[in-house]
GROMACS .gro file of C-alpha atoms in nm:
model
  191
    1UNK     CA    1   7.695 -13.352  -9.697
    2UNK     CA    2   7.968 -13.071  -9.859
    3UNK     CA    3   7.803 -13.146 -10.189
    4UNK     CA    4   7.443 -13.083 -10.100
    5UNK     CA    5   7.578 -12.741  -9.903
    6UNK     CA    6   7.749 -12.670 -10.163
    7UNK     CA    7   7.450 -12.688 -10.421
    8UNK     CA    8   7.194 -12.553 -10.174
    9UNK     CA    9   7.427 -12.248 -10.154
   10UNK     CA   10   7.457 -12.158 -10.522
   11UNK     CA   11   7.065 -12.218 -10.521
   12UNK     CA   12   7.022 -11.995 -10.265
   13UNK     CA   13   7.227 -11.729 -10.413
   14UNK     CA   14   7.059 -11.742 -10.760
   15UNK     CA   15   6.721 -11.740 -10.657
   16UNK     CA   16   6.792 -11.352 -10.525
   17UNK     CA   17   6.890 -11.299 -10.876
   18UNK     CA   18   6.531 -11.143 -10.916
   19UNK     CA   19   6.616 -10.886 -10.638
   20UNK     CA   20   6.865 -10.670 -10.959
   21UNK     CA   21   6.612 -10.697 -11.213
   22UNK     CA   22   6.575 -10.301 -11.266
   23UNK     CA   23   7.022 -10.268 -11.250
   24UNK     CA   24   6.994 -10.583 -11.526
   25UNK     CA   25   6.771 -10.410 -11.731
   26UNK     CA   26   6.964 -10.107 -11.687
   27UNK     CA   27   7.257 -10.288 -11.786
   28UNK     CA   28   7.102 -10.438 -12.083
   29UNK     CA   29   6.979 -10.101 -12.191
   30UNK     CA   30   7.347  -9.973 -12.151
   31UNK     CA   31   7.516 -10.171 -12.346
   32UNK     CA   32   7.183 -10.233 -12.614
   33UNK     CA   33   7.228  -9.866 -12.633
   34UNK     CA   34   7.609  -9.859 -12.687
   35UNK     CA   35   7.654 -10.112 -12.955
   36UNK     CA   36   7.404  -9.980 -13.144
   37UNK     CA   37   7.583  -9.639 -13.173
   38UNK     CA   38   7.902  -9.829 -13.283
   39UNK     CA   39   8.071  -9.743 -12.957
   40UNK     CA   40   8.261  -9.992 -12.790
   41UNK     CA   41   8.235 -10.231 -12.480
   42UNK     CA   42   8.551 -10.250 -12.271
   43UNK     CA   43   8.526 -10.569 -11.993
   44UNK     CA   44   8.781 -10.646 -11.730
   45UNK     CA   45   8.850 -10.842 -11.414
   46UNK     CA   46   9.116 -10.987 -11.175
   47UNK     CA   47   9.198 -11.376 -11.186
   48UNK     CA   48   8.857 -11.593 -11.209
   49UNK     CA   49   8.672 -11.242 -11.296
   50UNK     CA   50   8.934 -11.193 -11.571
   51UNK     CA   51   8.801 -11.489 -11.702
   52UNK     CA   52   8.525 -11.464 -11.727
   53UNK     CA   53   8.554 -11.114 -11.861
   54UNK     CA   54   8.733 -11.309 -12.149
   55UNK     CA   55   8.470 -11.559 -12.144
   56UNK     CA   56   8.208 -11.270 -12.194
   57UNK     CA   57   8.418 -11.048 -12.481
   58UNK     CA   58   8.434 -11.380 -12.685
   59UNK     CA   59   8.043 -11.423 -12.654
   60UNK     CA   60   8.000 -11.113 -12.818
   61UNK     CA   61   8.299 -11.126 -13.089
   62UNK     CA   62   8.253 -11.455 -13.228
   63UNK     CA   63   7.932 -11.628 -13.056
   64UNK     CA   64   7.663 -11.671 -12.792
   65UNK     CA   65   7.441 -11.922 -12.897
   66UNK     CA   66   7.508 -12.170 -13.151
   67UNK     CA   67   7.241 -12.125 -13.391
   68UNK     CA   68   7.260 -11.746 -13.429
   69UNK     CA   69   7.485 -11.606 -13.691
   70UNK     CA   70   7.545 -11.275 -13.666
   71UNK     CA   71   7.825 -11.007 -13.688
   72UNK     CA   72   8.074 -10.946 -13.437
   73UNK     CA   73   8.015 -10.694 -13.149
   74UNK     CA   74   8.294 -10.534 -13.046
   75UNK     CA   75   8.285 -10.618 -12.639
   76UNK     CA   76   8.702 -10.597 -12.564
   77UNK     CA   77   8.874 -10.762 -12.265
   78UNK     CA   78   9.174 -10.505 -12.124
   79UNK     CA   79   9.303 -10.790 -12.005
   80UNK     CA   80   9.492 -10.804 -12.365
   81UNK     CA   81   9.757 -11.033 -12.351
   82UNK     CA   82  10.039 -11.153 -12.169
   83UNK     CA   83  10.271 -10.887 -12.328
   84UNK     CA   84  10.056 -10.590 -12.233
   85UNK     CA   85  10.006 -10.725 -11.849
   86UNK     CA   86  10.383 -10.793 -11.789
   87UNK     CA   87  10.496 -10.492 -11.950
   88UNK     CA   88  10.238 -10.262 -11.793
   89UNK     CA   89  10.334 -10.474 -11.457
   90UNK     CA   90  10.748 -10.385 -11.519
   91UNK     CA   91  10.731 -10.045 -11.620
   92UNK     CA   92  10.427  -9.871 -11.446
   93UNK     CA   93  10.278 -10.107 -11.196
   94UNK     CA   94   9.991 -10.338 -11.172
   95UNK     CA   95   9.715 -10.158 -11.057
   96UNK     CA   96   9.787  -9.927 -11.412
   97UNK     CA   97   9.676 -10.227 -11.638
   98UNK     CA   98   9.349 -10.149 -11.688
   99UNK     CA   99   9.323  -9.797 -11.721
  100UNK     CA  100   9.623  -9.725 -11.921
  101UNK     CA  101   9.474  -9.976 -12.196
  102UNK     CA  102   9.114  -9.803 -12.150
  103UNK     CA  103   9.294  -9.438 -12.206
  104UNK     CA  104   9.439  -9.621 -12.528
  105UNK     CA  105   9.147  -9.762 -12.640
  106UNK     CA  106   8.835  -9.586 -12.515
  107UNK     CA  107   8.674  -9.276 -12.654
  108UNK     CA  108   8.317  -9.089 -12.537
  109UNK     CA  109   8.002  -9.299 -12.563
  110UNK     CA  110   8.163  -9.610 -12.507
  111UNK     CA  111   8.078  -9.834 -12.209
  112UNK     CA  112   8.361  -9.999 -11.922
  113UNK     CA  113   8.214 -10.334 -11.733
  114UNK     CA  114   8.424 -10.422 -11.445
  115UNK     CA  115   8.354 -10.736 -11.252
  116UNK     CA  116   8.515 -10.810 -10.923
  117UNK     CA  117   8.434 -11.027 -10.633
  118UNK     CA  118   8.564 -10.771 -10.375
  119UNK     CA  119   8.525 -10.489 -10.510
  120UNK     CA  120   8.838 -10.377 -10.379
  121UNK     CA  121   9.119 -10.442 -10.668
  122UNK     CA  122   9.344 -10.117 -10.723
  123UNK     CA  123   9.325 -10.156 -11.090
  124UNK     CA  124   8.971 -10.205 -11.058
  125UNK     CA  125   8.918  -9.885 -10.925
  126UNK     CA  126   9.176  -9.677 -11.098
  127UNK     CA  127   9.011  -9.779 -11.411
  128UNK     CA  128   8.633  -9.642 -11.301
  129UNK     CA  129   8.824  -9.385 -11.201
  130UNK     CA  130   8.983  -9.318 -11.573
  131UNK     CA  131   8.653  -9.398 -11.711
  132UNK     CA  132   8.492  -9.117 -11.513
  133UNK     CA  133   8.754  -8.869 -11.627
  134UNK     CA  134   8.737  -8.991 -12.003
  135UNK     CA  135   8.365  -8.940 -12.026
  136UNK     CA  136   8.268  -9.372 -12.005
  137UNK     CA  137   7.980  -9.524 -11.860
  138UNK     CA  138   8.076  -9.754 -11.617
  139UNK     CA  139   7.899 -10.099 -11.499
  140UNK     CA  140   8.051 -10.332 -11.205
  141UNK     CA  141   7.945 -10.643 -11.117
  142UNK     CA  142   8.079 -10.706 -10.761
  143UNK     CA  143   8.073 -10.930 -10.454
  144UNK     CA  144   8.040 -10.843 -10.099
  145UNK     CA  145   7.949 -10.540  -9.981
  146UNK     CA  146   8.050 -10.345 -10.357
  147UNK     CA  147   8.389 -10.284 -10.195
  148UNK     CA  148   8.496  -9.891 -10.261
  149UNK     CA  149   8.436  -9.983 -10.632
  150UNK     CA  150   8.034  -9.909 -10.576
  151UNK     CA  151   8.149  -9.576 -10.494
  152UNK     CA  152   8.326  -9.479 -10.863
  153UNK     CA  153   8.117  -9.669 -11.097
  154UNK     CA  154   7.782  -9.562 -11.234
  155UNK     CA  155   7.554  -9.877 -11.199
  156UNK     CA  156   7.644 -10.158 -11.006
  157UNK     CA  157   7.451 -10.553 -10.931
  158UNK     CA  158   7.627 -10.604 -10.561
  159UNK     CA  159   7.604 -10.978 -10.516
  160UNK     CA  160   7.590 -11.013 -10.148
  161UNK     CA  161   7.834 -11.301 -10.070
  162UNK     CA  162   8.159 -11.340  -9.928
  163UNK     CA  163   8.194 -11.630 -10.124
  164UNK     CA  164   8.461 -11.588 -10.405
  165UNK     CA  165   8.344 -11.912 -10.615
  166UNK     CA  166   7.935 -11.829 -10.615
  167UNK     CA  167   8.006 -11.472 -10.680
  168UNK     CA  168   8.197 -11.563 -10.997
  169UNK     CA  169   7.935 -11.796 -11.096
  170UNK     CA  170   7.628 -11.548 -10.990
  171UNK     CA  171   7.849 -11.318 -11.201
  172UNK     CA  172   7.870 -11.536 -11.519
  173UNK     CA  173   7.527 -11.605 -11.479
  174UNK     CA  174   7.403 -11.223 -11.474
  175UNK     CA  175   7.700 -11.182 -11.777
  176UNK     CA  176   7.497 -11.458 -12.012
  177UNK     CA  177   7.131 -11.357 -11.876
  178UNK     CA  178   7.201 -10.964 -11.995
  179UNK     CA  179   7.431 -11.040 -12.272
  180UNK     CA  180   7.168 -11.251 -12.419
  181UNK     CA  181   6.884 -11.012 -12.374
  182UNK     CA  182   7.086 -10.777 -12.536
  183UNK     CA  183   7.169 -10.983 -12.844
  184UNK     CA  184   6.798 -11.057 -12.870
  185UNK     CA  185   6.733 -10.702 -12.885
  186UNK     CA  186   7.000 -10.621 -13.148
  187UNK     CA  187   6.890 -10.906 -13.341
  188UNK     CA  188   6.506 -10.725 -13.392
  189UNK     CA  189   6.692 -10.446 -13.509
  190UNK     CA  190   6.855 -10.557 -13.751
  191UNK     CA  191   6.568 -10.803 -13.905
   0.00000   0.00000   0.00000
């Protein structure tokens, strides 16, 4: 019985999936629109989302799908290493990580992608914040309700669940869909 719940819940989530198609195609557009200027894609997240985040920047840097060769794109996790996070952590605190490696990193016409389940993570929102302030485009993929994050970022796909294991699959899911839509898209240009 847990295991057909279980898989009836995930379908149920994803089949609302259609309900962000104008903030995916916005995001899609964003970041289309980013790469091609040579700008830079900053991605971060909190445990699973960090992850994932990861997971996405490697899509991007190395490869999506197996049969495409193509150059690297620079998408770039701020969750650097472990030497950045427990130094950050020890001398400035936690909920700094993020945006001090943005300020670092970042300069105008690049794009920030946060992704976080509540929407609620300190360094989360300190680092819309510092995107805001620098001049970035920001684009959050939350959980929940947005959290106060959907108040500081600029475009945001809210998946509506409380549910910290489908929202980090809903948001891998939405990270593959747009990221290959957008490879597609760079691809034609470059034929």
């Amino acid at each position: 019985m847990y295991l057909k719940n279980a898989i009836r819940d995930s379908i149920k989530l994803r089949k609302k999936t259609s309900l962000y198609k104008r903030n995916i195609n916005t995001f899609i557009d964003l970041i289309f629109k980013t790469l091609t200027k040579k700008k830079k894609v900053f991605i971060c997240g909190n445990g699973g989302s960090a992850a994932e985040a990861q997971h996405l920047a490697a899509e991007f840097l190395v490869r999506l799908n197996p049969n495409v060769n193509r150059k690297p794109f620079p998408i770039i996790s701020l969750a650097q290493d472990v030497s950045t996070i427990t130094a950050c952590s020890n001398d400035y605190k936690f909920e700094e990580l993020f945006s001090r490696n943005l300020e670092g990193m970042a300069n105008i016409g690049d794009l920030l992608i946060c992704l976080s389940t509540s929407g609620n993570s300190k360094n989360i929102i300190k680092v819309l914040k510092k995107a805001k302030k620098i001049g970035i485009t920001s684009l959050s993929l939350l959980g929940n309700n947005g959290g106060k994050s959907k108040k500081f970022t600029d475009h945001s796909i809210i998946v509506k669940s409380k549910n910290t294991a489908l929202i980090q699959e809903e948001h891998l899911f939405l990270g593959h869909l747009i990221l290959n839509e957008v490879e597609k898209k760079l691809l034609r240009l470059m034929q």
